[in-house]
XYZ file of C-alpha atoms in Angstrom:
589
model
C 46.588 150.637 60.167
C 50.241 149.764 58.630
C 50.558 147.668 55.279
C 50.922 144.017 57.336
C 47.380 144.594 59.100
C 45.298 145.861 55.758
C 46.802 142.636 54.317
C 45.411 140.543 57.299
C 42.452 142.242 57.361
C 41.636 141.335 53.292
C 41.115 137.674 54.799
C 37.628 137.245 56.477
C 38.508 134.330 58.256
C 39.183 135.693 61.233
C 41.542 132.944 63.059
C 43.784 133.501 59.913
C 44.262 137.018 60.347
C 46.921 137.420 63.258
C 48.796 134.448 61.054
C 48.573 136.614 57.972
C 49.624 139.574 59.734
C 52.888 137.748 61.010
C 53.344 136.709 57.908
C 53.306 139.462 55.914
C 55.692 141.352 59.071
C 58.421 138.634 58.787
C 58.431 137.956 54.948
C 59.147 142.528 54.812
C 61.946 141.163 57.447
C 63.663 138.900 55.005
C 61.713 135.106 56.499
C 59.654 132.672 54.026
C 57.781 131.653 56.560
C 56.930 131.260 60.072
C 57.655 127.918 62.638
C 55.140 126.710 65.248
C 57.848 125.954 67.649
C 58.771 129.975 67.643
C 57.688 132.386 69.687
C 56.325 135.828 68.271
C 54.421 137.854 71.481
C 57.203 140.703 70.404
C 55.640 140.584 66.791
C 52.457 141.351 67.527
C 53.071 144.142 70.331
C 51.271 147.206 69.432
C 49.521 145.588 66.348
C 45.572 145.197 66.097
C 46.750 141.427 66.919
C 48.207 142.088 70.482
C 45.606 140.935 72.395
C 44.361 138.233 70.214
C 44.489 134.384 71.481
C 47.110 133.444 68.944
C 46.349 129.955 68.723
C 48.073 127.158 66.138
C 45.145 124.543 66.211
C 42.242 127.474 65.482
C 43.767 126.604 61.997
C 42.954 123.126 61.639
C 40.014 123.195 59.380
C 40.930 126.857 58.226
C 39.572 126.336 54.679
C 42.487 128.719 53.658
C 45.364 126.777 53.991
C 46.308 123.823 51.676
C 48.345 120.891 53.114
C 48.688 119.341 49.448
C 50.661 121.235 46.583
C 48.408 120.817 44.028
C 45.318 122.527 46.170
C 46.450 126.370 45.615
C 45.255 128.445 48.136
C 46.425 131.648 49.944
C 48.101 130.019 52.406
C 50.204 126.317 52.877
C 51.014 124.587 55.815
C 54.413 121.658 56.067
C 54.773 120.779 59.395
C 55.639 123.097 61.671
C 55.601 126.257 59.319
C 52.834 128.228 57.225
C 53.740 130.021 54.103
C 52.054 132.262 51.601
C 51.609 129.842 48.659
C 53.426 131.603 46.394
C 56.627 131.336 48.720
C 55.934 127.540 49.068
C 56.140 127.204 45.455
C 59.284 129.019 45.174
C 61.317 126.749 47.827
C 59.449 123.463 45.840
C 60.365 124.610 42.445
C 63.807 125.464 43.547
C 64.658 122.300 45.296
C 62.925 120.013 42.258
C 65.098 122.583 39.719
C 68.467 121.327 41.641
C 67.337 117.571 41.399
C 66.863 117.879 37.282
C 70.497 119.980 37.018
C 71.996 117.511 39.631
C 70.643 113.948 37.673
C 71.028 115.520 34.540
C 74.617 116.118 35.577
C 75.077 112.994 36.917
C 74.424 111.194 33.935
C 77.517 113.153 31.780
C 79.587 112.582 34.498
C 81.751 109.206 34.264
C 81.947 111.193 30.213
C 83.413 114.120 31.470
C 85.795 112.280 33.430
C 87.530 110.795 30.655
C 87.969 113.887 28.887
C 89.515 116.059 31.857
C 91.705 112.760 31.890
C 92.630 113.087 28.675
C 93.744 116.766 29.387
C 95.309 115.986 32.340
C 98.663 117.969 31.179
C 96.762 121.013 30.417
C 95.375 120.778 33.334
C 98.705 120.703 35.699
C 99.170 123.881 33.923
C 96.298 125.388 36.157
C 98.020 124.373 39.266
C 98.162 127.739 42.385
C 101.092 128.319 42.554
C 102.980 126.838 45.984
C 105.756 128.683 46.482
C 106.020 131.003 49.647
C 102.962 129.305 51.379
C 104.798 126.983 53.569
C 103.321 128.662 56.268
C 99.398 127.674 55.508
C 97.336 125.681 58.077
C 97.079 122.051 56.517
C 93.106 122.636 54.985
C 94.633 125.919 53.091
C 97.514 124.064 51.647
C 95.105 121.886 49.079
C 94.564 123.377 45.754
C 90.621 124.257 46.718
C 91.030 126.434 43.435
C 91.660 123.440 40.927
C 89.403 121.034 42.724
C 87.017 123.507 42.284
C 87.381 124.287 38.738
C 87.151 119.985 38.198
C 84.001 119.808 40.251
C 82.150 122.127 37.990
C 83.381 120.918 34.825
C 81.474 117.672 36.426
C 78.489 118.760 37.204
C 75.592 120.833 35.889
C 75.110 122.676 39.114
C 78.089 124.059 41.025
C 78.496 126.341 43.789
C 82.252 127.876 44.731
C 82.510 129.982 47.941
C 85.286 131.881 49.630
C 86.246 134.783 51.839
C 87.621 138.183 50.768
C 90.783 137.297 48.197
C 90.453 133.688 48.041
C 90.582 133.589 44.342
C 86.613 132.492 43.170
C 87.225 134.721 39.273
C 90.691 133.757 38.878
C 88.837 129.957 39.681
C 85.903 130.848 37.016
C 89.156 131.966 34.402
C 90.591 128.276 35.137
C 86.868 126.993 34.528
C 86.759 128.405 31.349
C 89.897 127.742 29.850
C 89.138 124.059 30.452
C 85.230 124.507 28.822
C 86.473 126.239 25.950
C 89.143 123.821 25.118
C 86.677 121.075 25.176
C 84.369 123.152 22.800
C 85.650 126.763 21.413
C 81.784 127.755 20.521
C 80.730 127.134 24.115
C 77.979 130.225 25.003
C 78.829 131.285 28.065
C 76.838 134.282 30.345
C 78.350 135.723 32.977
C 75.476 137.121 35.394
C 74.964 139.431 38.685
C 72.031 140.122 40.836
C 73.286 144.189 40.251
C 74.852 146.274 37.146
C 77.686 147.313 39.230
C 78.617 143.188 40.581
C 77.749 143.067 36.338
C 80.889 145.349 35.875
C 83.040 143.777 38.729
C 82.916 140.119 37.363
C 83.845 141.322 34.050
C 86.825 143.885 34.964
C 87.834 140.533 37.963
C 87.937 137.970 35.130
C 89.741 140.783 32.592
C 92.355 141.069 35.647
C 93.064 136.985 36.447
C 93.756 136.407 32.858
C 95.868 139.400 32.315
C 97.751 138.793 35.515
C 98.114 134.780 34.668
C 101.214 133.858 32.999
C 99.383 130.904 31.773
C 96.959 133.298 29.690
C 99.095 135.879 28.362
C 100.291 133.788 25.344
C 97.259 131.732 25.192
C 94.321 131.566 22.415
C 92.069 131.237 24.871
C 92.515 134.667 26.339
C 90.318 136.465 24.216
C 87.454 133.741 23.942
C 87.406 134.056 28.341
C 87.664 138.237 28.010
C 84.840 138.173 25.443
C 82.195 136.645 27.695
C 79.218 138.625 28.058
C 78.041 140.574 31.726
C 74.535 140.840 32.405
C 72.223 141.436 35.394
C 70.226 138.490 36.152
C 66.723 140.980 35.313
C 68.757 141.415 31.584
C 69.833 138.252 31.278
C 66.078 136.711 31.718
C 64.684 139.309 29.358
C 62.260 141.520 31.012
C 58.893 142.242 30.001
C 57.041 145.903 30.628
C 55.111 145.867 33.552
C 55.183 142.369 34.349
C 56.735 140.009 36.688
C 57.163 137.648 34.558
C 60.369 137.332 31.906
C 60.701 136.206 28.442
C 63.122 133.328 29.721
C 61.073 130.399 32.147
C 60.666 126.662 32.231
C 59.127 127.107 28.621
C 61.680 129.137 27.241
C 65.113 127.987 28.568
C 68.178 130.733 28.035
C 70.117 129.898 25.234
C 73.291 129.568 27.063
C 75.417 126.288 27.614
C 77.295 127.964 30.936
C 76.054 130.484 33.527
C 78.008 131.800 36.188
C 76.245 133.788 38.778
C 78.344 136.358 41.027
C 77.318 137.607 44.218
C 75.039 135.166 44.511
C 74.628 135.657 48.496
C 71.975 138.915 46.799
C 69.995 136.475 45.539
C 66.443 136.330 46.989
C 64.275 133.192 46.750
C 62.071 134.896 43.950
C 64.755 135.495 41.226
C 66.752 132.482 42.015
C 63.692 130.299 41.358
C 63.331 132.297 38.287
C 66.687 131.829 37.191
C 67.040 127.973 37.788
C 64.279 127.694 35.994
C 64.889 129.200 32.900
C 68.174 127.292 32.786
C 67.959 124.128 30.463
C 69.114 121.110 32.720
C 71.171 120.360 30.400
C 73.846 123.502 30.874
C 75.652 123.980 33.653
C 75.092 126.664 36.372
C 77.899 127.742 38.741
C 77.489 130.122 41.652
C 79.937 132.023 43.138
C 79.440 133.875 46.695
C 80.808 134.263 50.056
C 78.355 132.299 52.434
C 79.126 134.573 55.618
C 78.372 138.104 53.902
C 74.556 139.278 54.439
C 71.626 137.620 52.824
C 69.672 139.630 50.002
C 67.596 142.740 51.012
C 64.336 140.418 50.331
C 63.076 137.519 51.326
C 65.282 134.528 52.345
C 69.102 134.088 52.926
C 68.823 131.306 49.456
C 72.743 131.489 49.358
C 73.914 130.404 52.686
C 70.537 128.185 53.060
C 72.437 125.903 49.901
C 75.380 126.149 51.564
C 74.418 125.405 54.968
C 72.333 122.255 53.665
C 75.915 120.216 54.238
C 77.159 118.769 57.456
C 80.735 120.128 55.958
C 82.799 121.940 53.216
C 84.729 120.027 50.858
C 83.468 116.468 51.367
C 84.011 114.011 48.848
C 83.521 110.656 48.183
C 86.314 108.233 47.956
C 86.366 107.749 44.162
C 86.230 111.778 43.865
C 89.105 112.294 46.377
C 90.962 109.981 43.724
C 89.898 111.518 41.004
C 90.890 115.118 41.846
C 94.340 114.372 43.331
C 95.312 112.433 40.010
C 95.553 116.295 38.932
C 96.327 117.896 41.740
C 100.220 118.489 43.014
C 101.481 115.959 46.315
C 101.541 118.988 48.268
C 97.988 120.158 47.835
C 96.477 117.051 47.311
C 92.721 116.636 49.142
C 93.448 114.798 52.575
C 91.348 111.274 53.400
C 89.822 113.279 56.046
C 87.398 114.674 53.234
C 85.589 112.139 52.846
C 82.207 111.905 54.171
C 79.512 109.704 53.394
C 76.804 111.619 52.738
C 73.379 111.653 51.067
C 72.443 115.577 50.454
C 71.346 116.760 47.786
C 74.274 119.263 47.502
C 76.673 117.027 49.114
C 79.828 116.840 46.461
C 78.386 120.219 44.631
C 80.023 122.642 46.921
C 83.626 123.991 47.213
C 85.118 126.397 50.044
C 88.108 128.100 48.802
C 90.675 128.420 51.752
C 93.215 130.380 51.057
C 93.201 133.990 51.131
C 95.836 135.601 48.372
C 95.022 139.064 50.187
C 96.659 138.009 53.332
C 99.913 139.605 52.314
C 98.709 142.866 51.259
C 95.967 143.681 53.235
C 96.750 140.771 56.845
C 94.705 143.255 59.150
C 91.471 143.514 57.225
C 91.557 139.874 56.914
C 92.136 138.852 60.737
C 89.462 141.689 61.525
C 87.170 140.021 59.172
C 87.271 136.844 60.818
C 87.657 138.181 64.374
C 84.351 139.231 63.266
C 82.249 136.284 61.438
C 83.843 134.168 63.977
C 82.483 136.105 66.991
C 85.839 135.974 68.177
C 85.917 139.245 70.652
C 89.495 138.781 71.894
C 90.424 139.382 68.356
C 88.656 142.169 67.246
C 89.633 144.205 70.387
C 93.223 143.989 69.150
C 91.979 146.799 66.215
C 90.337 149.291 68.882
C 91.807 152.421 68.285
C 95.270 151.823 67.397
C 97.106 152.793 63.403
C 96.580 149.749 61.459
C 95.020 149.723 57.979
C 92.245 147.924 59.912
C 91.081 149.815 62.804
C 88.040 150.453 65.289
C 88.012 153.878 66.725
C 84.986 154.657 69.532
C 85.118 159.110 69.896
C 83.477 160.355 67.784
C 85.663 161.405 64.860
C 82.825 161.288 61.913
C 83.909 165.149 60.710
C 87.459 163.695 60.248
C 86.375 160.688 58.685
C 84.408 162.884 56.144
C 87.659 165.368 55.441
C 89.686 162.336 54.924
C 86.939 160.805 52.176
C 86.569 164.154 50.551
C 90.426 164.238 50.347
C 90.140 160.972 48.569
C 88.246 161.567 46.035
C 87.807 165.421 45.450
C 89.790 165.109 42.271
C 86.804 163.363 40.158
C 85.535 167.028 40.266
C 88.616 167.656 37.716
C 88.214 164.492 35.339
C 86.850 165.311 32.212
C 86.853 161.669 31.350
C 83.913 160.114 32.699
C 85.361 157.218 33.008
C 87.977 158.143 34.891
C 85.406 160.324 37.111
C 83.655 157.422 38.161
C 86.796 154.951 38.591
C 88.182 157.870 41.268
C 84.892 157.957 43.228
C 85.138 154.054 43.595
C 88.692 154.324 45.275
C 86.810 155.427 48.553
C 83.609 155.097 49.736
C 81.395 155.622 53.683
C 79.378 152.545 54.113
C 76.502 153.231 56.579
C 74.706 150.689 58.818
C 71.502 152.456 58.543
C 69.619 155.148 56.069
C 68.104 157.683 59.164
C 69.699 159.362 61.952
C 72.423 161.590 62.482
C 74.967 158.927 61.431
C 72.691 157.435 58.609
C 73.272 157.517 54.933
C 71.302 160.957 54.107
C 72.690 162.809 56.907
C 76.334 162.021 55.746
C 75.447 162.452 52.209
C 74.308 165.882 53.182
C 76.994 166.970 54.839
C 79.603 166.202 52.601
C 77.300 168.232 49.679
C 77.623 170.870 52.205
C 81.192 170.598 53.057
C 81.951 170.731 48.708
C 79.638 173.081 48.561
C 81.305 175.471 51.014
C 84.635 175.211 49.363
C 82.851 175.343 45.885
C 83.715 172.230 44.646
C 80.314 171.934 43.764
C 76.901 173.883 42.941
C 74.016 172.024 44.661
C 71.458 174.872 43.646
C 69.720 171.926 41.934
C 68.389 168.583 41.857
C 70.466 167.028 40.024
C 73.294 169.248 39.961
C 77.028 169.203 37.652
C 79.382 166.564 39.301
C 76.238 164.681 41.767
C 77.051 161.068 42.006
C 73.805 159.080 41.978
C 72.591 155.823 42.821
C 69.226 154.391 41.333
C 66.859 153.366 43.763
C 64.130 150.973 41.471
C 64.460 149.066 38.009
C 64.202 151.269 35.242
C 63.718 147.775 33.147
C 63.055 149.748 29.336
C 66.328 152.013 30.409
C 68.157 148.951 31.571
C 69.298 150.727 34.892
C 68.642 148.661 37.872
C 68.445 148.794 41.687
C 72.229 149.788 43.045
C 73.449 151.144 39.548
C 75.715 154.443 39.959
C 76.437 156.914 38.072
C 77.344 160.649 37.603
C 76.015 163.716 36.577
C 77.627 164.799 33.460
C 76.644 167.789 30.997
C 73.242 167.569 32.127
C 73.208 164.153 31.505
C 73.211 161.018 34.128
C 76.216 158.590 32.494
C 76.867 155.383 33.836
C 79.274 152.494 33.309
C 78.046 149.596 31.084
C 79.255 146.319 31.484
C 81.394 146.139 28.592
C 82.992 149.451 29.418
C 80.894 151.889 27.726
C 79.232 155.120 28.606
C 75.614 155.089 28.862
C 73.530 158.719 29.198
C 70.541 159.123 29.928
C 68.342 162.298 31.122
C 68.034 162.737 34.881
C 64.160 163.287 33.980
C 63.955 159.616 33.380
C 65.147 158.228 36.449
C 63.454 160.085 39.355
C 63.535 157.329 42.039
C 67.976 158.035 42.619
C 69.618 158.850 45.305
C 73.161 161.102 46.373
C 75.752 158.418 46.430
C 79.030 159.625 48.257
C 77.657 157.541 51.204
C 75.456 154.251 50.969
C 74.172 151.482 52.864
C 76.373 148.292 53.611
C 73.313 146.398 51.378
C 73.880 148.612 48.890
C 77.480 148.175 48.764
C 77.157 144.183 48.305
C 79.294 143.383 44.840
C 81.462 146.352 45.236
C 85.002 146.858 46.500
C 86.996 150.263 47.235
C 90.213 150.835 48.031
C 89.401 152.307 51.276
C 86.180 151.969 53.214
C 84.852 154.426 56.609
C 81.951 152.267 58.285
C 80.015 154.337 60.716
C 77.589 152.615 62.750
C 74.830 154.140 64.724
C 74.715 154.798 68.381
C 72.171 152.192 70.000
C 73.634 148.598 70.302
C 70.087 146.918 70.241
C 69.475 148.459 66.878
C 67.990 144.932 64.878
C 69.788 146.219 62.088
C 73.359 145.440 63.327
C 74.697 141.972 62.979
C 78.050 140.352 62.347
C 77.117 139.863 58.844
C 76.880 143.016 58.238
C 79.843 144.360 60.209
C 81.822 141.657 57.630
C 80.360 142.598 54.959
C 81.104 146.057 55.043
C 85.136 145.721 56.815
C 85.627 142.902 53.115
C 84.806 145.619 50.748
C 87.846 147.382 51.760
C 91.232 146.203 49.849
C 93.746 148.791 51.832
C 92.089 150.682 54.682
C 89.359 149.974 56.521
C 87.803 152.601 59.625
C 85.179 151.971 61.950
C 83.704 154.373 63.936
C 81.580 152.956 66.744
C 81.222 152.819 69.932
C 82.503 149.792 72.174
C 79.253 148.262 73.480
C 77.615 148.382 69.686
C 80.507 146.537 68.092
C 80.606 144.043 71.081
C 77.016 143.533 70.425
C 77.236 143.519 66.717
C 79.583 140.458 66.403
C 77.599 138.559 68.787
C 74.371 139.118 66.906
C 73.879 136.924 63.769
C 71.153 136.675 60.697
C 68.752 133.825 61.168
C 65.679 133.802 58.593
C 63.262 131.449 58.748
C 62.761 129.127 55.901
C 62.318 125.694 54.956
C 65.389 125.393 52.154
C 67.722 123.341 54.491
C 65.610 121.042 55.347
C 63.911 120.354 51.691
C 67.456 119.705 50.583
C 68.456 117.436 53.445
């Protein structure tokens, strides 16, 4: 009897149980909840439930299920779908959470107006620059950037999205030059669901400010570079053994503005936890790319908010105004953007458009959007030819391995730990799956072997001189979480804090880690490498395999990018897409 059938089977009700069981299958699959109008024969193959009369109206007086909010029982039915309470709650909570932020907003806005139009000559200062894009479709000549950075200085809930190199931190730097020119003691938190997307914001913002000639002679340089990187678990202040956190609806984070990074990793859990220790008051932004994958739990809370709109970018008349009084003639926001509209999240969402890695890195972008777009015609134009962006079907996985090794052997040699860990980032194999001969712990073993052999390294232990590890669970009193990496050092496992520190601890303590020269594509969500090998397994009906996940993994890359796959899997792959059931869209509609 698996886990999903002992949970049925705690319910005596006995027309409840196949419902529970489904339930309890799809939420482990990522859904909130499942639909009456869906079928789910395939679910319940080879389950105690196969032969069961699964029947919707044996519910009706199921004493069970609640139909009113307030009644908490195991189980709630709206509509067509049945949750487990507890998820109910979450997509309530997190749809009344954005209505306080959104009002609360709402009321400072016609305020905030005045003053961005009293700094309307700073503000032309933040202007993208326009020179040598005369060749941009019409939607990626507006300044998506600075109408961006405006609509969240408006509102108290924000969300900016955008591809691979479409500029969301160097967007977030603009954000906060503004916010800390209106007040220089602003409190600001920078969060991400992971330590290492922690480390990434930080080192991203550190980079657009450096790289700004706007910045580099400004005072307000150091007050951006001094904001503080947390995960979300640290920033909510956890509490042993408890799913609970010191920050909630009763105890409201004592932060005026917090931006959220990689918020696609978000499931519907923390991010109702989050909203709602943020006072409505403050101002949340989000920042995400709405095609990557959804979180490795349940729901896809990211590209549900985002998906809530009819369209990208739509204003209202008065806003379209509003913006282009800052904006340049050339990127001004085109009538065409405006769209009546009356969602919730209508007017609190920006697409950024234009991709500033198209010159360096063209063919990783056109893959990526050959593949979100399904577009087969233009992925087959990377099959096995010498771009930096390329699919190859034989099977060349030993060569793919030599070639990784080659790129990052010389960590072995870096007494700096630092440094050590920096030169394992520059390359990294991304696997689709964890088992099987082209799964993450086959690879990772082979390569130990293949170092081992030319001894590069001595893997007579567990946790050996020179083994990169990844932990596997929160280690919430060490403040190491899911996805942080690290290296063995001296006995000790160091990793990279977010404010660029060294942090050892003994490999005793952290049991539940993992051999990291190879790792999921989930794993490698908030992470970018210089060049990325993607092996994908064999079968093309594997459930696993979607475009989402093909695009997630080709966008970590920033030079080269390899696929090794055969034809029928990546024709299958593009075509297949993530669809979790939930009830987020609609709520917010």
């Amino acid at each position: 009897m698996n886990v999903h059938e002992k949970f049925a089977c705690f319910f005596q009700d006995k027309n409840i149980q196949p419902f529970a069981f489904l339930l309890s299958k799809k939420l482990s699959e990522g859904h909130i909840c499942i639909n009456r109008k869906k079928q789910y024969a395939e679910d319940l193959k080879n389950s105690i439930y196969e032969d069961v009369d699964f029947c919707w109206e044996s519910l009706k007086d199921c004493k069970l299920i609640s139909t009113v909010s307030e009644s908490r029982k195991p189980f709630f039915m709206e509509g067509d779908k049945l949750y487990l309470y507890r998820y109910y709650n979450y997509e309530k909570k997190i749809v009344e959470k954005l209505k306080n932020l959104i009002d609360a907003g709402n009321s400072l806005a016609e305020c905030r107006k005045q003053k961005l139009t009293s700094e309307n000559e700073f503000i032309k200062k933040l202007r993208m620059d326009e020179t040598g894009h005369s060749d941009l479709v019409e939607d990626e000549k507006t300044d998506w950037q600075l109408t961006a950075c405006i609509n969240s200085f408006l509102h108290n809930f924000s969300i900016i999205t955008g591809g691979p190199g479409t500029g969301k931190t160097t967007t977030v730097a603009k954000l906060l030059a503004l916010l800390f020119r209106e007040n220089k003691q602003l409190k600001v938190a920078l969060a991400a669901p992971t330590g290492k997307a922690g480390v990434r914001i930080q080192e991203s913002l550190r980079n657009s400010v450096e790289n700004n000639d706007f910045f580099k002679h400004s005072v307000l340089k150091e007050m951006i570079e001094n904001c503080k990187s947390f995960t979300i678990h640290r920033l909510l202040g956890y509490r042993h053994n408890s799913p609970y956190f010191r920050h909630d609806e009763d105890n409201y984070l004592n932060y005026d503005v917090i931006i959220v990074d990689e918020a696609s990793m978000i499931d519907v859990p923390m991010f109702c936890k989050l909203l709602s220790a943020v006072n409505p008051l403050s101002r949340i932004i989000l920042l995400g790319d709405k095609e990557q994958l959804a979180s490795v739990e349940a729901g896809s809370l990211f590209g549900d908010l985002c998906k809530s709109i009819a369209a990208m970018n739509q204003f209202s008349d008065e806003n379209i105004e509003f913006f282009n009084g800052f904006l340049s003639g050339n990127s001004n926001i085109s009538a065409n953007n405006y769209e009546p509209s009356s969602e919730l999240l209508c007017q609190h969402i920006v697409e950024l458009k234009r991709s500033y890695r198209a010159k360096d890195s063209p063919e990783i972008i056109n893959l990526s959007k050959g593949i979100i777009e399904e577009d087969d015609d233009r992925v087959k134009q990377f099959y096995n030819i010498n771009y930096p962006a390329k699919i190859i079907f034989e099977d060349q996985s030993d060569h793919l391995i030599n070639e990784y090794i080659n790129n990052i052997k010389e960590y072995l040699n870096k007494t700096c730990i630092k440094e050590a860990l920096n030169t394992l980032k520059n390359s990294k194999i991304l696997c689709a799956v964890k088992n099987g001969p082209r799964g993450v712990y086959a690879i990772n073993k082979k390569i130990e072997q293949i170092l081992s052999k030319s001894k590069n390294l001595k893997t007579n232990k567990l946790f050996y001189e020179n083994r990169p590890v990844m932990i596997t669970k929160n280690y919430r009193d060490l403040e190491l979480f899911n996805g942080d990496i690290g290296i063995i050092r001296g006995g000790e496992a160091c990793f990279l804090r977010t404010d660029d520190s060294i942090y050892k601890v003994k490999p005793a303590l952290i049991a539940e880690c993992e051999t990291v020269f190879a790792m999921s594509i989930h794993k490698s969500q908030g992470s970018e490498y210089d060049n990325v090998f993607i092996i994908l397994p064999d079968k093309a009906d594997n459930r696993i395999l979607t475009k989402e996940l093909l695009y997630t993994a080709v966008t970590r890359a920033k030079k080269q990018v390899v696929v090794l796959a055969k034809e029928e899997v990546i024709k299958s792959t593009i075509n297949k897409s993530v669809n979790r059931a939930s009830g987020i869209k609609e709520r917010l509609k």
